[in-house]
CSV table of C-alpha atoms in Angstrom, one decimal:
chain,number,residue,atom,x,y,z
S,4,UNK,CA,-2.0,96.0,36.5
S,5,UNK,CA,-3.4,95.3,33.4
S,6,UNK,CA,-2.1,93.6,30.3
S,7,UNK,CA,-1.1,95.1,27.3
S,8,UNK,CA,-3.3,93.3,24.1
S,9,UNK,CA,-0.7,91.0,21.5
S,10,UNK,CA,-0.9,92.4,18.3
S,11,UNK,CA,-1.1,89.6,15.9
S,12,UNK,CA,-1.2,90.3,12.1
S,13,UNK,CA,-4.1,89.9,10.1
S,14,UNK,CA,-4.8,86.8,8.5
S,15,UNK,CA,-5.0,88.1,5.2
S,16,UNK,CA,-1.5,89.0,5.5
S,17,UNK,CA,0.1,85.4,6.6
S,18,UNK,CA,-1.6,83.8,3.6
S,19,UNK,CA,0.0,85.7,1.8
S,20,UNK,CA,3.5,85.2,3.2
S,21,UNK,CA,3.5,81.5,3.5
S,22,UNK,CA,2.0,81.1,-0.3
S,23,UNK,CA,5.6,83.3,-0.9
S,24,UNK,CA,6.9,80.7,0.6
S,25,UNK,CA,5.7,77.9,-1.3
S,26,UNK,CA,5.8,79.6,-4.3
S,27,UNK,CA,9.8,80.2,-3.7
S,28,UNK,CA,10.2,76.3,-2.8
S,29,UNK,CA,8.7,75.1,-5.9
S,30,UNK,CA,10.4,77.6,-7.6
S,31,UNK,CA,14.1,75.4,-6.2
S,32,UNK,CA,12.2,72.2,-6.8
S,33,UNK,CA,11.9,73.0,-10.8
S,34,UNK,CA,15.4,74.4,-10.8
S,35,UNK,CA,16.8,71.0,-9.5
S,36,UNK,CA,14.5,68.9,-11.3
S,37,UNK,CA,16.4,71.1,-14.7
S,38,UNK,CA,19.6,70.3,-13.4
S,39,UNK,CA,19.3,66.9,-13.2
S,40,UNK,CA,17.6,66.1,-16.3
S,41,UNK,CA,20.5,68.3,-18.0
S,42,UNK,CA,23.1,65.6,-16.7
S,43,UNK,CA,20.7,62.7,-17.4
S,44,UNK,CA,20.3,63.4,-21.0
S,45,UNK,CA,23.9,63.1,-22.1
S,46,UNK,CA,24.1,59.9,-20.2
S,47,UNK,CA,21.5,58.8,-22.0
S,48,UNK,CA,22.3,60.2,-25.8
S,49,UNK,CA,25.8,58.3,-24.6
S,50,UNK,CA,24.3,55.0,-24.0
S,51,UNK,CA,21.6,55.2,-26.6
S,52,UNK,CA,24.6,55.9,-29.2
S,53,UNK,CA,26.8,52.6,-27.4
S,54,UNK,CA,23.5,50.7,-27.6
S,55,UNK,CA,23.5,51.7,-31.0
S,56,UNK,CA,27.1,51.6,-32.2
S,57,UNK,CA,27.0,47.3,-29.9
S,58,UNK,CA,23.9,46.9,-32.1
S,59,UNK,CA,25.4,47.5,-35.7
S,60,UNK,CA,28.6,45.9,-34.5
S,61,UNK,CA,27.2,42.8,-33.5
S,62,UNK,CA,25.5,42.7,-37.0
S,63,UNK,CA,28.8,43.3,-38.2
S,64,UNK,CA,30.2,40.4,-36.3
S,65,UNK,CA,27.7,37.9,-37.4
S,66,UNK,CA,28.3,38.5,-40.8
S,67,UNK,CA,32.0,38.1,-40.4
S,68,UNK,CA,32.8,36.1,-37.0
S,69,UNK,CA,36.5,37.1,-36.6
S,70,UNK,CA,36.3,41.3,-37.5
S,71,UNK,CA,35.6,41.1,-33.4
S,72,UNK,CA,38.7,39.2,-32.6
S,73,UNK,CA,40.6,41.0,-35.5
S,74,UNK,CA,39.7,44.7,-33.8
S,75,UNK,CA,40.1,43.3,-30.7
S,76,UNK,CA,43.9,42.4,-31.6
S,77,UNK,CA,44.7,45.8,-32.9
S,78,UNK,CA,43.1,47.6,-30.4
S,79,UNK,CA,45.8,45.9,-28.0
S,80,UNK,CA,48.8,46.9,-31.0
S,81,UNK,CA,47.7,50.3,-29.9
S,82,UNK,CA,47.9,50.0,-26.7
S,83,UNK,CA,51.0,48.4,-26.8
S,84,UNK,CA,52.4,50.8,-28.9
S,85,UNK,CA,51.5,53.3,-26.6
S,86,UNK,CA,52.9,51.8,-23.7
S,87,UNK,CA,56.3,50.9,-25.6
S,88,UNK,CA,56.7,54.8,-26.5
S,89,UNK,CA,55.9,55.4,-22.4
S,90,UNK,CA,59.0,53.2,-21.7
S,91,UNK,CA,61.3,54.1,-24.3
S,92,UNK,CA,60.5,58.5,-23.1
S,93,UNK,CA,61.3,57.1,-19.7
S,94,UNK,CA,64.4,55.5,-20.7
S,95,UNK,CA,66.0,58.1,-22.3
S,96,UNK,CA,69.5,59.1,-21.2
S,97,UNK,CA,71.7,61.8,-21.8
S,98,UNK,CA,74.6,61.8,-24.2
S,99,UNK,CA,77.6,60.0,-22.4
S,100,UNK,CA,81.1,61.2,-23.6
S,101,UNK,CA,83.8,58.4,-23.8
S,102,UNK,CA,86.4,57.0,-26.4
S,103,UNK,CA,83.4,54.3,-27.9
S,104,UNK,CA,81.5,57.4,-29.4
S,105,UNK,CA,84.5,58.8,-31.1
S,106,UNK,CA,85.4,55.2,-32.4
S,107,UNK,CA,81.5,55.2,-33.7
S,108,UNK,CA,81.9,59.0,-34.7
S,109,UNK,CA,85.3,57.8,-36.7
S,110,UNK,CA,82.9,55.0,-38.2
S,111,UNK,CA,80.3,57.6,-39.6
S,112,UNK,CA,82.8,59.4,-41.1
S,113,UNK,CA,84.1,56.7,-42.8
S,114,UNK,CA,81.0,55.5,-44.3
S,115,UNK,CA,80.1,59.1,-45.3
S,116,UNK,CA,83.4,58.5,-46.8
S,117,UNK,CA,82.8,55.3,-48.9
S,118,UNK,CA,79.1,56.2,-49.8
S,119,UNK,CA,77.3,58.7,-52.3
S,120,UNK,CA,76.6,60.9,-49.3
S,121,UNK,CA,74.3,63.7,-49.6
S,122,UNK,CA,73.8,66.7,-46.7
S,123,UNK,CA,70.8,64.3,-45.3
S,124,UNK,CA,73.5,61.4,-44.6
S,125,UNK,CA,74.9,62.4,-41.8
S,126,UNK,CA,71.8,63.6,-40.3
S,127,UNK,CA,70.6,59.9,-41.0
S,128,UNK,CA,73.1,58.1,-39.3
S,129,UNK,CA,73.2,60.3,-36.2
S,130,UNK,CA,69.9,59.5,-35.9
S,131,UNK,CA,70.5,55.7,-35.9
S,132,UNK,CA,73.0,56.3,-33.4
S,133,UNK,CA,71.1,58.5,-31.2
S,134,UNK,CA,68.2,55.7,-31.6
S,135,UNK,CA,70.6,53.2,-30.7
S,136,UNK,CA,71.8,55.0,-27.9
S,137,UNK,CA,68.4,55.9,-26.0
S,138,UNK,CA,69.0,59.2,-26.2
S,139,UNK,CA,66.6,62.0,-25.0
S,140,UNK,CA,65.5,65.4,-26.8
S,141,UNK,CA,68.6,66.7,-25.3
S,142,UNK,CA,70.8,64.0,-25.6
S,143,UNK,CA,70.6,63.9,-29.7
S,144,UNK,CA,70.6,67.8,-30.1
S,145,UNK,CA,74.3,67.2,-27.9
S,146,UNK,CA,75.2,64.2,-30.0
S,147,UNK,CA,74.6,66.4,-33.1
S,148,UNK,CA,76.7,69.1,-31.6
S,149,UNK,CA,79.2,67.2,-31.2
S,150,UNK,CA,80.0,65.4,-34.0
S,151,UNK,CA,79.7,68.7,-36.0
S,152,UNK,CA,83.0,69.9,-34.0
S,153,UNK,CA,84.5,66.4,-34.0
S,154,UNK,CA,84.4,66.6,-38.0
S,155,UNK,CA,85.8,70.2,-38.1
S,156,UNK,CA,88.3,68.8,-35.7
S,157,UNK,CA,89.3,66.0,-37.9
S,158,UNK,CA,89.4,68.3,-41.0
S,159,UNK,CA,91.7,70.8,-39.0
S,160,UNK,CA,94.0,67.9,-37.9
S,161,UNK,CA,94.5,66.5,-41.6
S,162,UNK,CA,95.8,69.7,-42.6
S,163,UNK,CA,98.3,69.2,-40.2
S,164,UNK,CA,100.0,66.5,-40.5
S,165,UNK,CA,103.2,66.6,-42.6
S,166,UNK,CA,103.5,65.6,-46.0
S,167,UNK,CA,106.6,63.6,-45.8
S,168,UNK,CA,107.5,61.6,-42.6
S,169,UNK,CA,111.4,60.0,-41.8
S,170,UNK,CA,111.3,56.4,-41.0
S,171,UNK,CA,114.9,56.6,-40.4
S,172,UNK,CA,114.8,59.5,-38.2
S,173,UNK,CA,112.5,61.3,-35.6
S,174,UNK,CA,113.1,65.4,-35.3
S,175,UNK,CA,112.0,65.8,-32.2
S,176,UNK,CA,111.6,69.3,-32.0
S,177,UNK,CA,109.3,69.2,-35.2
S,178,UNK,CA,107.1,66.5,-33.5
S,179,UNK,CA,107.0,67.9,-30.2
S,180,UNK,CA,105.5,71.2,-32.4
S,181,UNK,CA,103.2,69.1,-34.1
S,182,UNK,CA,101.7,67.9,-31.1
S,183,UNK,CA,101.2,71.2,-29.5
S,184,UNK,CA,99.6,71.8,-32.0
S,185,UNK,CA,97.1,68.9,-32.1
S,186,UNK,CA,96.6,69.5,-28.0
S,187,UNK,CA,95.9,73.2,-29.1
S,188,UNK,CA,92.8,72.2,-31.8
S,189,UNK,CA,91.0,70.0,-29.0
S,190,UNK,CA,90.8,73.0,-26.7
S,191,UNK,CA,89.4,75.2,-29.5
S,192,UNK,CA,87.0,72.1,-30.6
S,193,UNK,CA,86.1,70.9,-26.8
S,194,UNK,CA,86.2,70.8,-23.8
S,195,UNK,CA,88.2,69.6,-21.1
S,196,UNK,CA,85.5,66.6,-20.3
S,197,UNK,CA,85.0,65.8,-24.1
S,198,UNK,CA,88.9,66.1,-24.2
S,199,UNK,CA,89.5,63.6,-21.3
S,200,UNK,CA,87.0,60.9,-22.8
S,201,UNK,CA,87.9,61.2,-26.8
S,202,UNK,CA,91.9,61.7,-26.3
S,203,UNK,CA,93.6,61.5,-23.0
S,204,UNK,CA,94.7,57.8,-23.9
S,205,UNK,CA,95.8,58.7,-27.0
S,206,UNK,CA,97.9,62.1,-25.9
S,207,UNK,CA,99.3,59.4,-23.1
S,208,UNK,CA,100.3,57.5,-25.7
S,209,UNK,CA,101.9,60.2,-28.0
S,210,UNK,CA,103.8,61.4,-25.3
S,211,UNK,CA,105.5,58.6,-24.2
S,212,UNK,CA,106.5,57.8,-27.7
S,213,UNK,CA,107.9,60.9,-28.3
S,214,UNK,CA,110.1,60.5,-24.7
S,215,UNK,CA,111.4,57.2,-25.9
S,216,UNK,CA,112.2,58.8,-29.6
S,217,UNK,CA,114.2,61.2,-27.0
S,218,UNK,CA,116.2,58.4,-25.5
S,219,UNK,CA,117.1,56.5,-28.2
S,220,UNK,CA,118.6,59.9,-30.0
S,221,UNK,CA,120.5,61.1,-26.9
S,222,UNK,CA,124.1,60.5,-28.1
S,223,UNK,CA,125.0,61.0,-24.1
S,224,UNK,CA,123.4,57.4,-22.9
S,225,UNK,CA,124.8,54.4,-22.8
S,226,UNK,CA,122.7,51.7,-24.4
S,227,UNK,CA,122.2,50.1,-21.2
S,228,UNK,CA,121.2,53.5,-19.7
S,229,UNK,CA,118.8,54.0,-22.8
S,230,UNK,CA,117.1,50.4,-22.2
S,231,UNK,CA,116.5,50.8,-18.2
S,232,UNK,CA,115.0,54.3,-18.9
S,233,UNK,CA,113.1,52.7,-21.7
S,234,UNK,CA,111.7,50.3,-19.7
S,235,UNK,CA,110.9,52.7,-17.5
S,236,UNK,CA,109.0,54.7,-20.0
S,237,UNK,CA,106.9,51.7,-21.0
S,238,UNK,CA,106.2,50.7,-17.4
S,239,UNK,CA,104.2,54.5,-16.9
S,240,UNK,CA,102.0,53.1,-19.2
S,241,UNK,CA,98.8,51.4,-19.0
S,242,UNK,CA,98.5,47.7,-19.7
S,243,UNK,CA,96.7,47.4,-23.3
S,244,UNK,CA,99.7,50.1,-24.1
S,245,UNK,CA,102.4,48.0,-23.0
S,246,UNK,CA,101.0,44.9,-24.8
S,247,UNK,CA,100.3,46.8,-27.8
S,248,UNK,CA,104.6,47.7,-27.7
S,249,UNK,CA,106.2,45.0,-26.1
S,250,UNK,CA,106.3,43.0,-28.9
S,251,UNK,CA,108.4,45.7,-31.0
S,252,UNK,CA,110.2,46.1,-28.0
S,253,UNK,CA,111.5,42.2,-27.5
S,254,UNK,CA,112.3,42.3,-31.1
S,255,UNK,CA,114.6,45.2,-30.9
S,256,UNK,CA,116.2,43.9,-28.0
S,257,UNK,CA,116.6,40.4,-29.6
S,258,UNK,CA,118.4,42.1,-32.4
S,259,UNK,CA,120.5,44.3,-30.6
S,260,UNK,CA,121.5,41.0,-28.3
S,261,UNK,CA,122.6,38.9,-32.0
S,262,UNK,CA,124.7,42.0,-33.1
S,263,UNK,CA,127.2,40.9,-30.5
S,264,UNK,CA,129.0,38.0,-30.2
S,265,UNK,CA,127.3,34.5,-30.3
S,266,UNK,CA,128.3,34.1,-26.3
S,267,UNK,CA,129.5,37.3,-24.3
S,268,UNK,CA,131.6,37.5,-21.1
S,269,UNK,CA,129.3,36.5,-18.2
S,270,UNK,CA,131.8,38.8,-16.2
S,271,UNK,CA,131.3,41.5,-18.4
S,272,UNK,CA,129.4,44.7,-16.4
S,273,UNK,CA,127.9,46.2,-19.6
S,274,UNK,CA,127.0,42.4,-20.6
S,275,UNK,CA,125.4,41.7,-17.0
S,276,UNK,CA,123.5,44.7,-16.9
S,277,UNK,CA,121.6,44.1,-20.7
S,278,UNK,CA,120.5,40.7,-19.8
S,279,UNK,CA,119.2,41.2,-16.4
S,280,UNK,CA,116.4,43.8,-18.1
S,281,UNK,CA,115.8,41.5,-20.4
S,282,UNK,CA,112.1,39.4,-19.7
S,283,UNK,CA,113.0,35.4,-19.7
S,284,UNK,CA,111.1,34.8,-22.9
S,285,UNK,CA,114.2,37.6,-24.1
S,286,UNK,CA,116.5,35.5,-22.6
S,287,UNK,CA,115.7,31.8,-23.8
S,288,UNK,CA,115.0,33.4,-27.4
S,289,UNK,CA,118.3,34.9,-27.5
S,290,UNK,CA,120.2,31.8,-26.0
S,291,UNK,CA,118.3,29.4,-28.2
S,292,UNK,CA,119.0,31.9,-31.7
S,293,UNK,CA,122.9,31.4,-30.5
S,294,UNK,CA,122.8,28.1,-29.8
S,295,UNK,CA,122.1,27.6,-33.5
S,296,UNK,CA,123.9,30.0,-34.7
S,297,UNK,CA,126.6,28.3,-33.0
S,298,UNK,CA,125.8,25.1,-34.2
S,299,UNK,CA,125.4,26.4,-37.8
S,300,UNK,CA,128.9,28.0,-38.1
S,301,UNK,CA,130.4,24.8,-36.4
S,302,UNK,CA,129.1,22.2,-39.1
S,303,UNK,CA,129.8,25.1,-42.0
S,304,UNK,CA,133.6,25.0,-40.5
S,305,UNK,CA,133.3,21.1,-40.6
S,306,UNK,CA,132.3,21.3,-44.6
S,307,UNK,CA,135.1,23.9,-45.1
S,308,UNK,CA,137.7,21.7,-43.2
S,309,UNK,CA,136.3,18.5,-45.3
S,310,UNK,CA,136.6,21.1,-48.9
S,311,UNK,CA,140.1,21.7,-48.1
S,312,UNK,CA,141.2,18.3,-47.8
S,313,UNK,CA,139.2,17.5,-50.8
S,314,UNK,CA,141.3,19.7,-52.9
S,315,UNK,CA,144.5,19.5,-51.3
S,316,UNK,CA,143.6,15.7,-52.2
S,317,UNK,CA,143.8,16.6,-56.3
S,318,UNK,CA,147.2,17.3,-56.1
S,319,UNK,CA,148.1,14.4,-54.9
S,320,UNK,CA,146.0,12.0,-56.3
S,321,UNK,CA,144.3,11.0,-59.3
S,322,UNK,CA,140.7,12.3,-58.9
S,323,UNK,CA,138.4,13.7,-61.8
S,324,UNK,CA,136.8,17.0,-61.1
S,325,UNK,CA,133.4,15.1,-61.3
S,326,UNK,CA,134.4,12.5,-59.0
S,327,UNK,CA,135.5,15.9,-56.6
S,328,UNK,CA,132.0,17.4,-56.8
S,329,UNK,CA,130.4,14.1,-56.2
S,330,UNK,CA,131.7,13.6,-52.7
S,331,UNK,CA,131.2,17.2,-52.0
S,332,UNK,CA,127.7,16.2,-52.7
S,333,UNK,CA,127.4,13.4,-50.6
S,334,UNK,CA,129.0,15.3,-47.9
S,335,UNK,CA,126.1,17.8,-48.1
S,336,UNK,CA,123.6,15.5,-48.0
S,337,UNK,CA,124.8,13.6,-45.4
S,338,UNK,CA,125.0,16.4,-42.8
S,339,UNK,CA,122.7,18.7,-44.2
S,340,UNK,CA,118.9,20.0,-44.8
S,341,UNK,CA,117.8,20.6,-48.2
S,342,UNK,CA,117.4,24.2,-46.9
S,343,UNK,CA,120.6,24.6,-45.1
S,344,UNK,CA,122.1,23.1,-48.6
S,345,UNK,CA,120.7,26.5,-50.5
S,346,UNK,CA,122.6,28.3,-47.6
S,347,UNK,CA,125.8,27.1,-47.8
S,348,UNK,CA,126.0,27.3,-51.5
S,349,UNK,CA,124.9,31.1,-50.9
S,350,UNK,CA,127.3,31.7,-48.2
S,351,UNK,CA,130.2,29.7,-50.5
S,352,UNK,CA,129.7,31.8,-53.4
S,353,UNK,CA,129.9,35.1,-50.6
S,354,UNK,CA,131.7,33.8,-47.9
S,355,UNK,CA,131.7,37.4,-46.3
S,356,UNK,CA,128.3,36.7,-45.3
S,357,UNK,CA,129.0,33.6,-43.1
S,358,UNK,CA,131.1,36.1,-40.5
S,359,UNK,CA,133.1,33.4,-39.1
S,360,UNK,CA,136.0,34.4,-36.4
């Protein structure tokens, strides 16, 4: 069988495709050669101009050797400056609520207070404060806020406070109002965290008072009933609130204790039951207060008893009124401070104040 002929193209007609061909690739070979001398050229502008820029720097250097060191130094200010405001925008905290920042809050105030404040002051000084506390963004537009109410707050609160105040009596109806009232401003000027942090110790505080006021008044206690629930007031408070009392407290008690007589019936129920809540510092103070007492009113009954012989003495024999006051003198002197000499010669001329039995 016989084969069928190839048919093959002419030649005229590959030339022509392959110089397509190479005419296409130098065509990509231009293109890329572009391209890179595009890149190459900035590169090159870039170091020409550093070449340029070392070149008149180094002239700049020779003429003055330490402009390199100089620029060098405050290149690394930068830097550190940079670095610094890095830390101090990764430090920043939120605003933190507690009973310092209404103590510093109270301190602003005050100093708007003593100082030719204009409207920028305040703005000033809770800036300090904010830059003293670290805060963030957020943190000072909070601190801001809140001082604004805490001001109003204070302003409100002045306002209510009475005009005249008893120190010889406490109505406790009238204060139990006024404090109602004061818990009812700081809900409308916070909230119950900001509450907790600027006044829960102080509220503590004002409410105890005001249930010890209570005892004292109630005609219906005994005063050893009013001291045990006293003390059991005070011990419902915290620690820096019973130290900040106690002293007031021991001094009442101390007085109350030298009202009676200089030694009480150890038998005695009512007696028994005052000194056994008193502390032992109470105790030793009181016994050591009578013990001079005691001692006192004994050697003023000795110079009485000596006085009244002395005179009795004048009708009997023949001694001058000076030669009376001179061993009344010598008496004195002999069994008596300079001090307790004053007394006596007080108490003599009003001897209702020496309460002797």
């Amino acid at each position: 069988m016989p084969q069928e002929p190839s048919i093959k193209p002419p030649r005229l007609v590959r030339l022509s495709i392959l110089a397509v061909c190479l005419f296409l690739l130098g065509l990509v070979i231009v293109y890329v050669l572009q391209q890179g001398r595009a890149k190459a050229a900035p590169q090159a502008g870039t170091q020409a101009n550093m070449h340029a820029s070392l070149d008149t720097f180094n002239a700049f250097d020779t003429q003055k050797p330490h402009a390199k060191e100089w620029d060098t130094k405050e290149l690394g200010i930068k830097k550190l400056s940079a670095k610094q405001r890095d830390i101090k925008e990764w430090n920043a905290k939120e605003l933190v609520i507690s009973l310092q920042l209404r103590r510093q809050f109270d301190d602003i105030i005050l100093t708007l207070q003593t100082i030719a404040a204009n409207k920028n002051s305040a703005t000033e000084l809770l800036n300090q404060l904010a830059s003293n506390l670290s805060l963030s963004e957020y943190g000072q537009r909070q601190l801001h806020d809140l001082f604004s109410r805490y001001r109003l707050y204070t302003m409100a609160l002045a306002n209510l406070k009475p005009s005249q105040l008893s120190m010889d009596f406490v109505d406790i109806h009238a204060a139990s109002a006024l404090l109602n009232q004061v818990y009812k401003l700081q809900q409308v000027h916070f909230n119950e965290i900001e509450i907790s942090a600027f006044f829960e110790q102080e509220n503590n505080y004002d409410r105890h008072a005001l249930a010890r006021v209570d005892i004292r008044q109630d005609p219906s206690l005994t005063a050893t009933q009013k001291q045990q629930l006293l003390a059991y007031q005070i011990s419902q408070l915290d620690e820096a609130s019973q130290s900040a009392i106690q002293p007031s407290l021991d001094a009442q008690t101390i007085a109350n204790a030298l009202q009676n007589a200089p030694f009480e019936a150890a038998g005695d129920p009512e007696h028994s039951a005052k000194v056994a809540l008193w502390s032992p510092d109470i105790q030793q103070r009181v016994q050591q207060f009578q013990q001079r007492n005691q001692q006192w009113q004994t050697k003023v009954n000795d110079y009485l008893a000596f006085s009244a012989v002395l005179t009795a003495k004048l009708e009997t024999e023949p001694l001058s009124q000076q030669a009376h006051i001179r061993q009344q003198d010598n008496y004195l002197k002999q069994h008596f401070s300079s001090n307790e000499i004053k007394r006596i010669r007080v108490f003599i001329a009003h001897p209702e104040l020496l309460n002797l039995p």
